[in-house]
Amino acid sequence: MPNLREVQLRHAVYYAKILQEANHLCLQGGDSTRLGLALFDEQWPNIRVGHLWAATYLTDSITAAELCRTYADVGSYLLELRLHPDERIQWYQCALDAAQLLKDRPAEERHLINLGSVYWLSGQAHRAAEIYQQALAVAREVGDYQGEAIVLGNLGITNWSTGEVRKAIVFYEQALKLSREIADPQTEANTLGNLGIAHDSLGETQQAIELYEQQLSIVREMGDQLGEGASIGNLGLAYAAVGDFGRAIQYHEQALNIARRIGNKRGEGNVLGNLANAYLSLNNPARGLELYQEALAIDREIGDRRGEAIDIVNLGAAYSALGQLERANEYFQNALAINREIGNPSGEADSLWNISQVLARLGSITQAIPAAEEALQIYQQIEDPRAAKVRELLSEWREQKQNYAQPS
């Protein structure tokens, strides 16, 4: 008769296979994706227990170490969709420890990449960059060109998120060149999207649209619904940037439908926020407010701190549009605190800029100027095209302040 540990081992092995089956179904798309998500949700308590057993005996048993590595490998798509970042960090750290224990360098590279990605998502961009550099060294050591291209792209993301956009573009172009050389369409598509985002953030919107359209063509040919939703959402953002809000809403609605169909909660939160922005630009702040609240609830649920800060800024903008300036200022101050905490300079500048505008509307030009000056300094550092607008308005405010100070 098997002892308790043998029963627990069998349980862990069996539910690793269930996780693999659910993940495989999700990757097939369509009705299979819904079946995979349903299977995962139904069996998640047992999957979690199986993984916990493997993690507990990681250093005592080669089999447990192999299971730690296996769970993270076979469930990667579902883990991204369903797990909170803190829990994903635990899973990937466990898999990384197992790979190192087993001296499995390719697995070590994979889980360094996964771990770096979750740290970036949770707002720890510098920690993510450190981990990606480790992954890059392993990829080059083992001759994994695909992994090297992925890591180069991820290093681009970390540089973009800390405001070093030109440096990010250099990494993206290296990744794009390598992914095309090795005929890796998935990495090529991801890189095209990220490169588009970088150019869009510099105000080079037409170039961004061309890159997004290239990305969309590739992901549709591959049947990649997650990538399709991302590229369609990016096109919506680009058209919003050039003032075509009707077309932007059409793209965002398509992206929202895809996110909900495949159960992509993070994507759903992002699209809801972008859709709300478009409605706000069309002078419909009430609809925007409703959508921002939905986005905020989702981002808090999944632990996306960067998304949470964006939602809060957007809520502040909606309240500002409704004339509720004091309430708007509270939201902007909260967003500023989060962006400083996670090291997001673009978000920090956006928060400061919004704070300055609210203070000016409240008649506090003297307080508005320092906030705008701080925003301008950051925008200039990250080469944000909004710096020109801030500089222009600052000049007007300083002139107003000087006029107020002159004796009658």
mmCIF file of C-alpha atoms in Angstrom, residues 37-272:
data_model
loop_
_atom_site.group_PDB
_atom_site.id
_atom_site.type_symbol
_atom_site.label_atom_id
_atom_site.label_comp_id
_atom_site.label_asym_id
_atom_site.label_seq_id
_atom_site.Cartn_x
_atom_site.Cartn_y
_atom_site.Cartn_z
ATOM 1 C CA LEU A 37 -9.994 28.035 -19.138
ATOM 2 C CA ALA A 38 -12.955 26.139 -17.683
ATOM 3 C CA LEU A 39 -10.793 23.067 -17.025
ATOM 4 C CA PHE A 40 -8.127 25.170 -15.346
ATOM 5 C CA ASP A 41 -10.602 27.035 -13.150
ATOM 6 C CA GLU A 42 -12.301 23.801 -12.102
ATOM 7 C CA GLN A 43 -9.054 21.997 -11.264
ATOM 8 C CA TRP A 44 -7.054 24.975 -9.968
ATOM 9 C CA PRO A 45 -7.279 23.928 -6.254
ATOM 10 C CA ASN A 46 -5.793 20.511 -7.117
ATOM 11 C CA ILE A 47 -3.178 22.011 -9.465
ATOM 12 C CA ARG A 48 -2.096 24.417 -6.731
ATOM 13 C CA VAL A 49 -1.775 21.573 -4.179
ATOM 14 C CA GLY A 50 0.297 19.537 -6.633
ATOM 15 C CA HIS A 51 2.660 22.433 -7.262
ATOM 16 C CA LEU A 52 2.947 23.160 -3.542
ATOM 17 C CA TRP A 53 4.034 19.578 -2.897
ATOM 18 C CA ALA A 54 6.728 19.832 -5.575
ATOM 19 C CA ALA A 55 7.953 23.163 -4.170
ATOM 20 C CA THR A 56 8.046 21.779 -0.636
ATOM 21 C CA TYR A 57 10.287 18.828 -1.593
ATOM 22 C CA LEU A 58 12.307 20.686 -4.235
ATOM 23 C CA THR A 59 15.711 20.198 -2.591
ATOM 24 C CA ASP A 60 14.966 16.679 -1.301
ATOM 25 C CA SER A 61 13.856 14.955 -4.469
ATOM 26 C CA ILE A 62 14.962 15.061 -8.102
ATOM 27 C CA THR A 63 11.402 14.166 -9.067
ATOM 28 C CA ALA A 64 10.011 17.127 -7.116
ATOM 29 C CA ALA A 65 12.556 19.451 -8.764
ATOM 30 C CA GLU A 66 11.576 18.135 -12.185
ATOM 31 C CA LEU A 67 7.909 18.773 -11.339
ATOM 32 C CA CYS A 68 8.628 22.367 -10.260
ATOM 33 C CA ARG A 69 10.240 22.938 -13.624
ATOM 34 C CA THR A 70 7.420 21.131 -15.439
ATOM 35 C CA TYR A 71 4.522 23.005 -13.806
ATOM 36 C CA ALA A 72 5.929 26.390 -14.843
ATOM 37 C CA ASP A 73 6.714 25.157 -18.367
ATOM 38 C CA VAL A 74 3.464 23.431 -19.267
ATOM 39 C CA GLY A 75 1.186 26.107 -17.763
ATOM 40 C CA SER A 76 2.930 29.277 -18.928
ATOM 41 C CA TYR A 77 -0.008 30.709 -20.926
ATOM 42 C CA LEU A 78 -2.579 30.075 -18.197
ATOM 43 C CA LEU A 79 -0.298 31.341 -15.449
ATOM 44 C CA GLU A 80 -0.068 34.678 -17.249
ATOM 45 C CA LEU A 81 -3.825 34.882 -17.670
ATOM 46 C CA ARG A 82 -4.919 33.722 -14.246
ATOM 47 C CA LEU A 83 -2.272 34.145 -11.530
ATOM 48 C CA HIS A 84 -1.495 37.271 -9.518
ATOM 49 C CA PRO A 85 2.072 38.515 -10.203
ATOM 50 C CA ASP A 86 3.183 37.682 -6.650
ATOM 51 C CA GLU A 87 2.147 34.064 -7.111
ATOM 52 C CA ARG A 88 3.696 33.873 -10.553
ATOM 53 C CA ILE A 89 6.993 35.091 -9.072
ATOM 54 C CA GLN A 90 6.848 32.200 -6.595
ATOM 55 C CA TRP A 91 6.175 29.665 -9.366
ATOM 56 C CA TYR A 92 8.944 30.936 -11.631
ATOM 57 C CA GLN A 93 11.454 31.282 -8.799
ATOM 58 C CA CYS A 94 10.689 27.675 -7.851
ATOM 59 C CA ALA A 95 11.212 26.598 -11.484
ATOM 60 C CA LEU A 96 14.465 28.583 -11.693
ATOM 61 C CA ASP A 97 15.784 27.000 -8.490
ATOM 62 C CA ALA A 98 14.861 23.579 -9.881
ATOM 63 C CA ALA A 99 16.587 24.253 -13.216
ATOM 64 C CA GLN A 100 19.765 25.335 -11.448
ATOM 65 C CA LEU A 101 19.632 22.282 -9.181
ATOM 66 C CA LEU A 102 19.162 20.013 -12.201
ATOM 67 C CA LYS A 103 21.889 21.915 -14.138
ATOM 68 C CA ASP A 104 19.394 22.485 -16.946
ATOM 69 C CA ARG A 105 20.701 25.664 -18.583
ATOM 70 C CA PRO A 106 17.950 26.043 -21.228
ATOM 71 C CA ALA A 107 15.310 25.790 -18.490
ATOM 72 C CA GLU A 108 17.264 28.255 -16.380
ATOM 73 C CA GLU A 109 17.160 30.721 -19.278
ATOM 74 C CA ARG A 110 13.401 30.217 -19.788
ATOM 75 C CA HIS A 111 12.541 30.857 -16.178
ATOM 76 C CA LEU A 112 14.865 33.827 -15.861
ATOM 77 C CA ILE A 113 12.920 35.352 -18.764
ATOM 78 C CA ASN A 114 9.593 34.490 -17.131
ATOM 79 C CA LEU A 115 10.713 35.862 -13.781
ATOM 80 C CA GLY A 116 11.976 39.096 -15.318
ATOM 81 C CA SER A 117 8.678 39.595 -17.116
ATOM 82 C CA VAL A 118 6.651 39.307 -13.921
ATOM 83 C CA TYR A 119 8.945 41.701 -12.053
ATOM 84 C CA TRP A 120 8.467 44.206 -14.863
ATOM 85 C CA LEU A 121 4.707 43.780 -14.686
ATOM 86 C CA SER A 122 4.747 44.403 -10.937
ATOM 87 C CA GLY A 123 6.581 47.708 -11.489
ATOM 88 C CA GLN A 124 10.154 46.587 -10.653
ATOM 89 C CA ALA A 125 11.769 47.475 -13.976
ATOM 90 C CA HIS A 126 15.349 47.680 -12.687
ATOM 91 C CA ARG A 127 15.060 44.259 -11.020
ATOM 92 C CA ALA A 128 13.620 42.898 -14.273
ATOM 93 C CA ALA A 129 16.565 44.320 -16.253
ATOM 94 C CA GLU A 130 19.052 42.619 -13.929
ATOM 95 C CA ILE A 131 17.326 39.276 -14.437
ATOM 96 C CA TYR A 132 17.142 39.746 -18.219
ATOM 97 C CA GLN A 133 20.880 40.411 -18.349
ATOM 98 C CA GLN A 134 21.413 37.054 -16.604
ATOM 99 C CA ALA A 135 19.104 35.405 -19.129
ATOM 100 C CA LEU A 136 20.957 37.039 -22.039
ATOM 101 C CA ALA A 137 24.252 35.631 -20.798
ATOM 102 C CA VAL A 138 22.775 32.117 -20.573
ATOM 103 C CA ALA A 139 21.122 32.378 -24.012
ATOM 104 C CA ARG A 140 24.409 33.364 -25.639
ATOM 105 C CA GLU A 141 26.291 30.668 -23.740
ATOM 106 C CA VAL A 142 23.990 27.886 -24.952
ATOM 107 C CA GLY A 143 23.593 29.352 -28.463
ATOM 108 C CA ASP A 144 19.846 29.979 -28.151
ATOM 109 C CA TYR A 145 19.233 32.654 -30.798
ATOM 110 C CA GLN A 146 15.478 32.670 -30.257
ATOM 111 C CA GLY A 147 15.940 33.216 -26.528
ATOM 112 C CA GLU A 148 18.512 35.911 -27.231
ATOM 113 C CA ALA A 149 16.008 37.769 -29.445
ATOM 114 C CA ILE A 150 13.312 37.506 -26.773
ATOM 115 C CA VAL A 151 15.625 38.834 -24.057
ATOM 116 C CA LEU A 152 16.814 41.717 -26.246
ATOM 117 C CA GLY A 153 13.173 42.664 -26.768
ATOM 118 C CA ASN A 154 12.483 42.454 -23.051
ATOM 119 C CA LEU A 155 15.475 44.657 -22.288
ATOM 120 C CA GLY A 156 13.922 47.125 -24.714
ATOM 121 C CA ILE A 157 10.713 47.037 -22.678
ATOM 122 C CA THR A 158 12.497 47.741 -19.399
ATOM 123 C CA ASN A 159 14.347 50.691 -20.937
ATOM 124 C CA TRP A 160 11.145 52.049 -22.462
ATOM 125 C CA SER A 161 9.327 51.793 -19.145
ATOM 126 C CA THR A 162 12.052 53.760 -17.346
ATOM 127 C CA GLY A 163 11.976 56.518 -19.980
ATOM 128 C CA GLU A 164 15.030 55.520 -22.054
ATOM 129 C CA VAL A 165 13.043 55.247 -25.301
ATOM 130 C CA ARG A 166 15.925 55.674 -27.759
ATOM 131 C CA LYS A 167 17.899 52.987 -25.940
ATOM 132 C CA ALA A 168 14.815 50.760 -26.028
ATOM 133 C CA ILE A 169 14.556 51.181 -29.812
ATOM 134 C CA VAL A 170 18.152 49.991 -30.200
ATOM 135 C CA PHE A 171 17.324 46.791 -28.286
ATOM 136 C CA TYR A 172 14.110 46.297 -30.285
ATOM 137 C CA GLU A 173 15.879 46.672 -33.615
ATOM 138 C CA GLN A 174 18.491 44.102 -32.547
ATOM 139 C CA ALA A 175 15.707 41.725 -31.531
ATOM 140 C CA LEU A 176 13.780 42.287 -34.772
ATOM 141 C CA LYS A 177 16.846 41.642 -36.931
ATOM 142 C CA LEU A 178 17.676 38.435 -35.069
ATOM 143 C CA SER A 179 14.078 37.137 -35.056
ATOM 144 C CA ARG A 180 13.874 37.586 -38.840
ATOM 145 C CA GLU A 181 17.235 35.890 -39.366
ATOM 146 C CA ILE A 182 16.046 32.785 -37.499
ATOM 147 C CA ALA A 183 12.462 32.937 -38.926
ATOM 148 C CA ASP A 184 10.729 33.316 -35.548
ATOM 149 C CA PRO A 185 7.350 34.968 -36.342
ATOM 150 C CA GLN A 186 6.155 35.123 -32.720
ATOM 151 C CA THR A 187 9.154 37.097 -31.511
ATOM 152 C CA GLU A 188 9.073 39.181 -34.687
ATOM 153 C CA ALA A 189 5.421 40.101 -34.064
ATOM 154 C CA ASN A 190 6.003 40.940 -30.409
ATOM 155 C CA THR A 191 8.983 43.101 -31.300
ATOM 156 C CA LEU A 192 7.100 44.944 -34.047
ATOM 157 C CA GLY A 193 4.412 45.832 -31.511
ATOM 158 C CA ASN A 194 6.901 47.044 -28.926
ATOM 159 C CA LEU A 195 8.822 49.010 -31.542
ATOM 160 C CA GLY A 196 5.568 50.636 -32.581
ATOM 161 C CA ILE A 197 4.824 51.624 -28.987
ATOM 162 C CA ALA A 198 8.258 53.198 -28.671
ATOM 163 C CA HIS A 199 7.868 55.260 -31.849
ATOM 164 C CA ASP A 200 4.320 56.228 -30.844
ATOM 165 C CA SER A 201 5.593 57.499 -27.494
ATOM 166 C CA LEU A 202 7.998 59.771 -29.402
ATOM 167 C CA GLY A 203 5.138 61.177 -31.483
ATOM 168 C CA GLU A 204 6.110 59.168 -34.582
ATOM 169 C CA THR A 205 2.572 57.856 -34.994
ATOM 170 C CA GLN A 206 2.487 56.992 -38.703
ATOM 171 C CA GLN A 207 5.590 54.851 -38.309
ATOM 172 C CA ALA A 208 3.929 53.184 -35.317
ATOM 173 C CA ILE A 209 0.761 52.391 -37.329
ATOM 174 C CA GLU A 210 2.836 50.736 -40.052
ATOM 175 C CA LEU A 211 4.589 48.588 -37.454
ATOM 176 C CA TYR A 212 1.296 47.597 -35.789
ATOM 177 C CA GLU A 213 -0.203 46.594 -39.151
ATOM 178 C CA GLN A 214 2.821 44.386 -39.851
ATOM 179 C CA GLN A 215 2.356 42.844 -36.406
ATOM 180 C CA LEU A 216 -1.367 42.247 -36.975
ATOM 181 C CA SER A 217 -0.751 40.484 -40.280
ATOM 182 C CA ILE A 218 1.710 38.072 -38.646
ATOM 183 C CA VAL A 219 -0.403 37.195 -35.581
ATOM 184 C CA ARG A 220 -3.537 36.607 -37.661
ATOM 185 C CA GLU A 221 -1.618 34.239 -39.913
ATOM 186 C CA MET A 222 -0.414 32.412 -36.787
ATOM 187 C CA GLY A 223 -3.876 32.314 -35.176
ATOM 188 C CA ASP A 224 -2.486 34.092 -32.109
ATOM 189 C CA GLN A 225 -5.558 35.657 -30.465
ATOM 190 C CA LEU A 226 -3.603 37.214 -27.606
ATOM 191 C CA GLY A 227 -1.282 38.912 -30.091
ATOM 192 C CA GLU A 228 -4.190 39.916 -32.310
ATOM 193 C CA GLY A 229 -5.901 41.659 -29.396
ATOM 194 C CA ALA A 230 -2.684 43.481 -28.517
ATOM 195 C CA SER A 231 -2.000 44.693 -32.054
ATOM 196 C CA ILE A 232 -5.607 45.825 -32.592
ATOM 197 C CA GLY A 233 -5.492 47.684 -29.269
ATOM 198 C CA ASN A 234 -2.250 49.363 -30.306
ATOM 199 C CA LEU A 235 -3.848 50.512 -33.556
ATOM 200 C CA GLY A 236 -6.677 51.997 -31.506
ATOM 201 C CA LEU A 237 -4.175 53.954 -29.435
ATOM 202 C CA ALA A 238 -2.382 55.192 -32.534
ATOM 203 C CA TYR A 239 -5.566 56.467 -34.177
ATOM 204 C CA ALA A 240 -6.577 58.134 -30.929
ATOM 205 C CA ALA A 241 -3.187 59.870 -30.929
ATOM 206 C CA VAL A 242 -3.990 61.478 -34.290
ATOM 207 C CA GLY A 243 -7.523 62.444 -33.206
ATOM 208 C CA ASP A 244 -9.514 59.774 -35.054
ATOM 209 C CA PHE A 245 -11.471 58.707 -31.957
ATOM 210 C CA GLY A 246 -14.296 57.008 -33.842
ATOM 211 C CA ARG A 247 -11.859 54.648 -35.508
ATOM 212 C CA ALA A 248 -9.988 54.226 -32.225
ATOM 213 C CA ILE A 249 -13.195 53.078 -30.478
ATOM 214 C CA GLN A 250 -13.858 50.534 -33.230
ATOM 215 C CA TYR A 251 -10.408 49.009 -32.724
ATOM 216 C CA HIS A 252 -10.719 49.042 -28.923
ATOM 217 C CA GLU A 253 -14.133 47.324 -29.058
ATOM 218 C CA GLN A 254 -12.621 44.576 -31.214
ATOM 219 C CA ALA A 255 -9.704 44.194 -28.793
ATOM 220 C CA LEU A 256 -12.073 44.087 -25.804
ATOM 221 C CA ASN A 257 -14.120 41.301 -27.374
ATOM 222 C CA ILE A 258 -10.975 39.250 -27.954
ATOM 223 C CA ALA A 259 -9.691 39.796 -24.394
ATOM 224 C CA ARG A 260 -13.003 38.680 -22.898
ATOM 225 C CA ARG A 261 -13.310 35.710 -25.232
ATOM 226 C CA ILE A 262 -9.933 34.294 -24.213
ATOM 227 C CA GLY A 263 -10.136 35.323 -20.549
ATOM 228 C CA ASN A 264 -7.242 37.789 -20.725
ATOM 229 C CA LYS A 265 -7.976 39.889 -17.630
ATOM 230 C CA ARG A 266 -4.924 42.121 -17.941
ATOM 231 C CA GLY A 267 -5.711 42.812 -21.579
ATOM 232 C CA GLU A 268 -9.328 43.522 -20.682
ATOM 233 C CA GLY A 269 -8.259 46.080 -18.081
ATOM 234 C CA ASN A 270 -5.913 47.793 -20.529
ATOM 235 C CA VAL A 271 -8.514 47.996 -23.285
ATOM 236 C CA LEU A 272 -11.232 49.294 -20.954
#
